[in-house]
Tab-separated table of C-alpha atoms in Angstrom:
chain	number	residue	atom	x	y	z
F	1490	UNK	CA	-181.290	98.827	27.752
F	1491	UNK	CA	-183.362	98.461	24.571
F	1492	UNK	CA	-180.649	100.747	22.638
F	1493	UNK	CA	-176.590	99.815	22.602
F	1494	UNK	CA	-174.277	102.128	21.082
F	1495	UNK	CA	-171.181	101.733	19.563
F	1496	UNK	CA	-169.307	104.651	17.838
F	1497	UNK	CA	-170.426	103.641	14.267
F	1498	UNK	CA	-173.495	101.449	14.534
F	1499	UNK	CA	-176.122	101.230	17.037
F	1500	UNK	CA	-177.770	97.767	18.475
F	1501	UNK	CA	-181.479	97.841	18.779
F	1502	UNK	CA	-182.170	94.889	21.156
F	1503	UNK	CA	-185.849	95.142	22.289
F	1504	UNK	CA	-186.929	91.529	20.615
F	1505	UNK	CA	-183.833	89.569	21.372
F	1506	UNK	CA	-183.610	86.777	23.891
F	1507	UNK	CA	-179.699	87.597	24.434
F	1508	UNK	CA	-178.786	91.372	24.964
F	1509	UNK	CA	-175.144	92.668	24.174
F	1510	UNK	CA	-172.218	91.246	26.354
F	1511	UNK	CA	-168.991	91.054	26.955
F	1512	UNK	CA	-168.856	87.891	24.550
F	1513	UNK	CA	-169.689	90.018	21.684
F	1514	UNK	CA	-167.270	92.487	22.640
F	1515	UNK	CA	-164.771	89.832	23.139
F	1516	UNK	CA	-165.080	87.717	20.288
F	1517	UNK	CA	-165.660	90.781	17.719
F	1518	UNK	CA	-162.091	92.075	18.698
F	1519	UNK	CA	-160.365	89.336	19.071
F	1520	UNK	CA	-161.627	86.827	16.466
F	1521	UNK	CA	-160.153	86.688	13.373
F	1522	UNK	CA	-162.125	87.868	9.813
F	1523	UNK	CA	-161.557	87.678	6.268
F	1524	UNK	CA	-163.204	88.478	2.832
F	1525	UNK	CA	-166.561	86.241	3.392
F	1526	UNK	CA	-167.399	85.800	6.921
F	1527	UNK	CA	-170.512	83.984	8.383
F	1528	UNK	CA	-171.636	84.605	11.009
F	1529	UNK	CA	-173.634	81.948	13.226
F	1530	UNK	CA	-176.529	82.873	15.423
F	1531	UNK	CA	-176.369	86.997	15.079
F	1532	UNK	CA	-178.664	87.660	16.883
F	1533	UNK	CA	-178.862	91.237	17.295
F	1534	UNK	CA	-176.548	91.339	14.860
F	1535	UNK	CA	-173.927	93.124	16.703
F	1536	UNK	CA	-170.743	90.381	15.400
F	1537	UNK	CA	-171.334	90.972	12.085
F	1538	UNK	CA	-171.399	94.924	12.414
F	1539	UNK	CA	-168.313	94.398	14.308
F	1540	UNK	CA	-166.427	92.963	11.652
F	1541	UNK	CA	-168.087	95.090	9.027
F	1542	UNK	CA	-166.218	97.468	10.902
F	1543	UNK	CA	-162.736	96.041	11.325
F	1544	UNK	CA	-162.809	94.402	7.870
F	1545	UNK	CA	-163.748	96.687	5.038
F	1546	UNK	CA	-163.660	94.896	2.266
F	1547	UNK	CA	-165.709	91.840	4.072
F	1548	UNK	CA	-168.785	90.678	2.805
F	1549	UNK	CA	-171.281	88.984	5.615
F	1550	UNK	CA	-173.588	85.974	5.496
F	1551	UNK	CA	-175.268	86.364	9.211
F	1552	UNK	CA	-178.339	83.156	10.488
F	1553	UNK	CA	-180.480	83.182	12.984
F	1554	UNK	CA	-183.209	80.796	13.385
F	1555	UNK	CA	-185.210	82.887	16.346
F	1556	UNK	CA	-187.654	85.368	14.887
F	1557	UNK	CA	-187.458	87.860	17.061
F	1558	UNK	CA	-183.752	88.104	17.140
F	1559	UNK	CA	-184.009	88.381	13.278
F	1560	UNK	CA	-186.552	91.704	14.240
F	1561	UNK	CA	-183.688	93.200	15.574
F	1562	UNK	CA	-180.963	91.905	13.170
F	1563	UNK	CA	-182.870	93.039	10.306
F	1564	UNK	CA	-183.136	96.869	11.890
F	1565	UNK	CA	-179.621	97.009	12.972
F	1566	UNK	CA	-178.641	96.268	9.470
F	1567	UNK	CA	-180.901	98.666	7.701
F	1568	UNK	CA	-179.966	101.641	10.015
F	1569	UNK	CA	-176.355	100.985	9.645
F	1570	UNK	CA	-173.704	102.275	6.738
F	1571	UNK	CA	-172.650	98.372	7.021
F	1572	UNK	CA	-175.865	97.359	6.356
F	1573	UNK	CA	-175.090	96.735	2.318
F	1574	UNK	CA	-172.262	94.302	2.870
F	1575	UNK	CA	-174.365	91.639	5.315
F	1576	UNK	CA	-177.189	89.470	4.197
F	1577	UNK	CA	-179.498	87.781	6.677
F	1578	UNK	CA	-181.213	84.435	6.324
F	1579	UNK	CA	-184.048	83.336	8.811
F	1580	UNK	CA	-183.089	79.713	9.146
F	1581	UNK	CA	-180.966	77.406	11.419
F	1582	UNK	CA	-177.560	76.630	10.971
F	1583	UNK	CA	-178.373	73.512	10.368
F	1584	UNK	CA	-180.836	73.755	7.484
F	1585	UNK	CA	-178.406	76.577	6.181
F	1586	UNK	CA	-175.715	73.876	6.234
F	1587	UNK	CA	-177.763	71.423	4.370
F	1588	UNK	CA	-178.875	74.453	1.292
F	1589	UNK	CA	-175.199	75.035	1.404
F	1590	UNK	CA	-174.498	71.517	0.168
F	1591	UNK	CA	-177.073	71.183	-2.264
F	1592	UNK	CA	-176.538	74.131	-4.175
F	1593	UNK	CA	-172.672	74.286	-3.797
F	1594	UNK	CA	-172.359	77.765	-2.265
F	1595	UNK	CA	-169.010	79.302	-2.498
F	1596	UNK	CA	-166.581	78.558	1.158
F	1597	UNK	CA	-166.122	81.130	3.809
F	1598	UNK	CA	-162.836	82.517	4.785
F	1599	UNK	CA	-163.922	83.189	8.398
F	1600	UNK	CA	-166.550	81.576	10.719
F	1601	UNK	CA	-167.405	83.595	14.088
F	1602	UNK	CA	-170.245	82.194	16.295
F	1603	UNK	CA	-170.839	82.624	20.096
F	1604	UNK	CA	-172.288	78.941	20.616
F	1605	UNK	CA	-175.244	78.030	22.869
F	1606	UNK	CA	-173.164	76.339	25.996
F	1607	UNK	CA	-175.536	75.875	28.889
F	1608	UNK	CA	-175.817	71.877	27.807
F	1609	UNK	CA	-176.372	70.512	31.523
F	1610	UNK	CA	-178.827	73.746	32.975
F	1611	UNK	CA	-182.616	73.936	33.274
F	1612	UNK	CA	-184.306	75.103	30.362
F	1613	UNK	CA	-185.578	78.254	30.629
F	1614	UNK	CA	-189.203	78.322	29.353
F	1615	UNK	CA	-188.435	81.400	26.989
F	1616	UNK	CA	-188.002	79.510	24.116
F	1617	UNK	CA	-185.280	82.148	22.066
F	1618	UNK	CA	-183.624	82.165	25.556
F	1619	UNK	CA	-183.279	78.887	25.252
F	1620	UNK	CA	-181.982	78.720	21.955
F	1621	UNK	CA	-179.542	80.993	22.477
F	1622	UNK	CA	-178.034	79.671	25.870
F	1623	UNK	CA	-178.508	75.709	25.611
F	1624	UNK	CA	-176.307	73.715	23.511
F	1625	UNK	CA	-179.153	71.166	22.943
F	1626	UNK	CA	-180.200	73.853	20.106
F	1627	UNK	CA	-177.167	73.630	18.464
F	1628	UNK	CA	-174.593	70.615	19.493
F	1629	UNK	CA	-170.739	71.511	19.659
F	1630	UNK	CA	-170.115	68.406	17.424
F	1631	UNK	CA	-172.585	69.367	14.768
F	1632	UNK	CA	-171.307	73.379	14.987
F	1633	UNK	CA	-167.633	72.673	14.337
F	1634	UNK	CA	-168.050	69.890	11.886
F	1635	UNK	CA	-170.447	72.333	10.017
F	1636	UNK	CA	-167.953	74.891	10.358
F	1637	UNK	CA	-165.067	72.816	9.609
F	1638	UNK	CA	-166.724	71.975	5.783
F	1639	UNK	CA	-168.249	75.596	5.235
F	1640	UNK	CA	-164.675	76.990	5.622
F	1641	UNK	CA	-162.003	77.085	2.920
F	1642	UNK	CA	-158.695	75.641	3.602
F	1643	UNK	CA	-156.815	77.454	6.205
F	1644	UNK	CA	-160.333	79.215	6.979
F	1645	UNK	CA	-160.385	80.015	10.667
F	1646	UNK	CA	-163.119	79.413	13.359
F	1647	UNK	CA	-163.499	82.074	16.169
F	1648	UNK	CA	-165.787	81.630	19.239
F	1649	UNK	CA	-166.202	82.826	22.854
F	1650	UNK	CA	-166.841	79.979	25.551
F	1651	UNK	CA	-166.846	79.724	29.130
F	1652	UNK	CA	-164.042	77.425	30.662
F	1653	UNK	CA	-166.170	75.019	32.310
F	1654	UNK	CA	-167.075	73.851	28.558
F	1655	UNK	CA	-163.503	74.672	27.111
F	1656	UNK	CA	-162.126	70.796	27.152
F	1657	UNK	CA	-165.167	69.545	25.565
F	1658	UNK	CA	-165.464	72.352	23.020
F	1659	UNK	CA	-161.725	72.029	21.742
F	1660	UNK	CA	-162.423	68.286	21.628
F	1661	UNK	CA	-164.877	68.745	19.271
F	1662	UNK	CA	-163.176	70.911	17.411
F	1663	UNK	CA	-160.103	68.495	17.136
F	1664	UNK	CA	-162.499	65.972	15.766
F	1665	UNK	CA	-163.674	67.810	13.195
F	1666	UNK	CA	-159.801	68.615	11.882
F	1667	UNK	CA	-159.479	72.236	13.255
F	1668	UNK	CA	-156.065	72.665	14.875
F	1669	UNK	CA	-156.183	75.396	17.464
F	1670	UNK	CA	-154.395	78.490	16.233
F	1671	UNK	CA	-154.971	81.271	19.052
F	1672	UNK	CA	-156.210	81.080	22.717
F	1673	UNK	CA	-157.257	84.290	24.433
F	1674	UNK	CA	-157.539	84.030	28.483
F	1675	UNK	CA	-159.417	86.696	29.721
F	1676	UNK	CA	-159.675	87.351	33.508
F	1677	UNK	CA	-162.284	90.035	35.001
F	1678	UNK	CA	-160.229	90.792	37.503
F	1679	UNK	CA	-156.019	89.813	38.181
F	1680	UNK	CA	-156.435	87.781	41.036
F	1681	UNK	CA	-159.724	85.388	39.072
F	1682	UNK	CA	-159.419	82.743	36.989
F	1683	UNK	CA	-159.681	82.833	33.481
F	1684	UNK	CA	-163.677	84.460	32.699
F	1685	UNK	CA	-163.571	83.848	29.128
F	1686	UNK	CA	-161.613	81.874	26.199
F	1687	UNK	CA	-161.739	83.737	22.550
F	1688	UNK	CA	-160.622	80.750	20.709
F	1689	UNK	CA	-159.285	80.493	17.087
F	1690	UNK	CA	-159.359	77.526	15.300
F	1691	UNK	CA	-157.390	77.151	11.966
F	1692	UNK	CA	-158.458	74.405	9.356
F	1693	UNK	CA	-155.263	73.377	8.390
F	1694	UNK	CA	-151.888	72.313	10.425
F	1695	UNK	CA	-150.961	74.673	13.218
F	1696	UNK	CA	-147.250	74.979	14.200
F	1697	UNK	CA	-147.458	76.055	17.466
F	1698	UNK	CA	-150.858	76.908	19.467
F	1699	UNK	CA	-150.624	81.058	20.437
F	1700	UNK	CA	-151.725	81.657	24.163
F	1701	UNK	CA	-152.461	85.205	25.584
F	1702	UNK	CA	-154.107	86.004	29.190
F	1703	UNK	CA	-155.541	89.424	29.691
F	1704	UNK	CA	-157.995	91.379	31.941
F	1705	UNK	CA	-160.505	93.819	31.700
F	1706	UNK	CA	-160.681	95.187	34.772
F	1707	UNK	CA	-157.797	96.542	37.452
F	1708	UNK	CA	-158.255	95.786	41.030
F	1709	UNK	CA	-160.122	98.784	41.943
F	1710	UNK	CA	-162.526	97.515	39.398
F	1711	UNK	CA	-162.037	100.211	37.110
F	1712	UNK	CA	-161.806	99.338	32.912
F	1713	UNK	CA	-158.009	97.925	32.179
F	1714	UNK	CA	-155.698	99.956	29.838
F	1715	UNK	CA	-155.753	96.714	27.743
F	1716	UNK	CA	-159.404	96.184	27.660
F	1717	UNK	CA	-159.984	100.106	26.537
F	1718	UNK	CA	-157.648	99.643	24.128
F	1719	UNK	CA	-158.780	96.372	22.308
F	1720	UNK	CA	-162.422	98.666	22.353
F	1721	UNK	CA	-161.437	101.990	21.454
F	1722	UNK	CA	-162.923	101.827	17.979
F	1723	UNK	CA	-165.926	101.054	19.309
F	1724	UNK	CA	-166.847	101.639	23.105
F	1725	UNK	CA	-168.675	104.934	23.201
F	1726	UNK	CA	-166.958	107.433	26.048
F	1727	UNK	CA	-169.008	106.769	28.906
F	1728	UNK	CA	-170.725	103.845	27.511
């Protein structure tokens, strides 16, 4: 599907490595925003037109270091009404980072990023594929302790991950000083473990971690009153 649409926005995805999910969905409901977000990896862009969405007053700083993903970014800005609040830059979070040091650039309120995680799988010889599945593009360590300084205090850091890199991710994430404010388990189906883990770090203390399990789909398979409700602002009828 080169074409996505949402109710407000649509997703042109005909250059991108990584088409729309149910990350995105996931992590652009559940994360948490603020009034300067960044946005790491955007790919198609469809995160920060999410939370153009849910947070009005928001302005967006979205990188992505594949060129073709930055084809489609670039469109899906332009054609949208959100398009004046986000700014792109072609670069890698780690050179952004590094420009972000040297000339002092103001701290985010918000990160959201849905990291590379495929660390111990064959690399695909695609190379934005690979980019935007393998961890080896973008190590856990370096993302959160980027994160962790681009962030004001009590910033927060929201990501999607699979479980089978949860431990290691939250590790990370510990080491770099983030306490863990909010974890979303999502199932696919009631009877399955846990799919999915929208995760919210905090940088700052945490009194007591928030846990929540949910599932987007009922037995017979069919969308969950929960799931069409966390979407109903932007699933399309049908869609």
């Amino acid at each position: 599907m080169k074409v996505f649409k949402y109710q407000q926005f649509n997703i042109n995805q005909e250059h991108a490595a990584m088409k729309v999910g149910t990350d995105s969905d996931l992590l652009g409901t559940l994360g948490e925003g603020g009034q300067r977000i960044l946005d790491i990896g955007t790919g198609t862009g469809v995160l920060s037109l999410m939370y153009a969405q849910r947070y009005p007053e928001a302005q967006i700083t979205a990188i992505e270091i594949d060129d073709n993903a930055v084809l489609d970014a670039s469109r899906n800005f332009a054609e949208s009404s959100f398009g004046n609040r986000i700014k792109l830059h072609h670069t890698s979070f780690q050179d952004y980072l590094k420009e972000s040091k040297e000339k002092e650039h103001s701290l985010f309120d918000s990160v959201i990023c849905n990291p590379p995680y495929f660390d111990k799988s064959l690399e695909c010889p695609d190379l934005g594929r690979t980019r935007a599945r393998h961890s080896s593009s973008l190590p856990f360590d370096t993302l959160a302790k980027g994160a962790y300084e681009l962030l004001e205090d009590n910033g927060v850091f929201s990501v999607c991950i699979p479980p089978e890199v949860l431990d290691v991710f939250c590790k990370e994430c510990q080491n770099a000083g983030f306490s863990l404010l909010t974890s979303y388990q999502i199932k696919s189906l009631p009877n399955k473990a846990p799919k999915r883990y929208v995760l919210v770090h905090k940088k700052g203390d945490v009194t007591e971690t928030r846990t929540f399990t949910y599932c987007m789909r009922n037995e017979d398979h069919s969308r969950s009153d929960w799931y069409l409700e966390l979407m109903k602002d932007f699933l399309v009828l049908g869609g």
